[in-house]
Coordinates of C-alpha atoms in Angstrom, one line a residue:
M1 CA -25.0 -38.4 145.9
G2 CA -26.0 -37.7 142.1
V3 CA -27.3 -34.3 143.1
V4 CA -24.8 -33.4 146.1
L5 CA -21.5 -34.8 144.6
P6 CA -21.0 -32.6 141.7
A7 CA -21.7 -29.4 143.2
F8 CA -19.5 -30.5 145.9
L9 CA -16.8 -31.3 143.7
I10 CA -16.9 -27.9 141.9
I11 CA -16.9 -26.0 145.0
L12 CA -13.8 -27.9 146.6
L13 CA -12.0 -27.2 143.1
L14 CA -12.9 -23.6 143.2
A15 CA -12.0 -23.3 147.0
T16 CA -8.7 -24.8 146.3
F17 CA -8.0 -22.3 143.4
F18 CA -9.2 -19.6 145.4
Y19 CA -7.1 -20.4 148.3
T20 CA -3.9 -20.9 146.1
Y21 CA -4.5 -17.3 144.6
R22 CA -6.2 -15.6 147.6
S23 CA -3.9 -12.6 147.9
H24 CA -4.2 -11.9 144.6
P25 CA -6.0 -8.5 143.8
L26 CA -8.4 -9.8 141.4
V27 CA -9.5 -12.7 143.7
E28 CA -9.8 -10.1 146.8
G29 CA -11.7 -7.6 144.3
A30 CA -14.1 -10.6 143.6
F31 CA -14.7 -11.6 147.2
R32 CA -15.5 -7.9 147.9
G33 CA -17.9 -7.7 145.3
I34 CA -19.7 -11.2 146.3
R35 CA -20.1 -10.0 149.7
P36 CA -22.9 -7.4 148.9
A37 CA -24.5 -9.9 146.5
V38 CA -24.7 -12.4 149.8
I39 CA -26.6 -9.5 151.8
G40 CA -29.1 -8.7 148.9
L41 CA -29.7 -12.7 148.7
I42 CA -30.3 -13.0 152.5
A43 CA -32.2 -9.8 152.4
A44 CA -34.5 -11.1 149.6
T45 CA -34.9 -14.4 151.3
L46 CA -36.4 -12.5 154.5
F47 CA -38.5 -10.3 152.3
G48 CA -40.0 -13.4 150.6
L49 CA -40.2 -15.4 153.9
A50 CA -42.2 -12.6 155.6
K51 CA -44.4 -12.3 152.7
G52 CA -45.1 -16.0 152.1
G53 CA -46.2 -16.3 155.8
M54 CA -43.1 -18.2 156.7
I55 CA -42.1 -16.1 159.4
V56 CA -45.3 -17.1 161.6
D57 CA -44.4 -15.2 164.7
W58 CA -42.4 -12.1 166.4
K59 CA -39.3 -14.8 167.6
A60 CA -38.7 -15.6 164.0
G61 CA -39.0 -12.1 162.7
I62 CA -36.6 -10.7 165.3
T63 CA -34.1 -13.5 164.6
A64 CA -34.3 -12.8 160.7
T65 CA -33.9 -9.2 161.1
L66 CA -30.7 -10.0 163.4
V67 CA -29.4 -12.2 161.1
F68 CA -29.6 -9.6 158.5
L69 CA -27.9 -7.0 160.6
A70 CA -25.1 -9.5 161.9
V71 CA -24.1 -10.1 158.0
L72 CA -24.5 -6.5 157.1
Y73 CA -22.8 -4.8 160.1
L74 CA -20.8 -7.4 162.0
R75 CA -19.4 -9.3 158.8
I76 CA -20.3 -12.7 160.3
H77 CA -20.0 -15.2 157.3
P78 CA -23.4 -16.6 156.9
I79 CA -22.9 -20.3 157.1
W80 CA -21.8 -19.4 160.8
L81 CA -25.3 -17.9 161.3
I82 CA -27.1 -20.8 159.5
I83 CA -25.8 -23.0 162.0
L84 CA -26.4 -20.9 164.7
C85 CA -30.1 -20.4 163.9
G86 CA -30.7 -23.9 163.2
M87 CA -29.5 -24.7 166.8
L88 CA -31.6 -21.5 168.0
G89 CA -34.3 -23.0 166.2
V90 CA -34.4 -26.3 167.6
L91 CA -34.2 -24.6 171.3
I92 CA -37.0 -22.0 170.6
Y93 CA -39.3 -24.3 168.5

């Protein structure tokens, strides 16, 4: 609780703020600016996992590549892809 609760409360507070002001041009611009950063973080994670040996077979490599492309081109929110890949991992492995 000591690790998760403070971060959860901060995110909850920020989400309330952003929801209230979501149509403000500065908030919209911030979200547009965050999207490339999310894609970059996912790409960096993909390359780090591949380099560190965490992508152990072709199925994991294809899944990681498809997730990257889904975020980049289909603009699917990363949390949905994380949930989907968790379920997919249980089914495949």
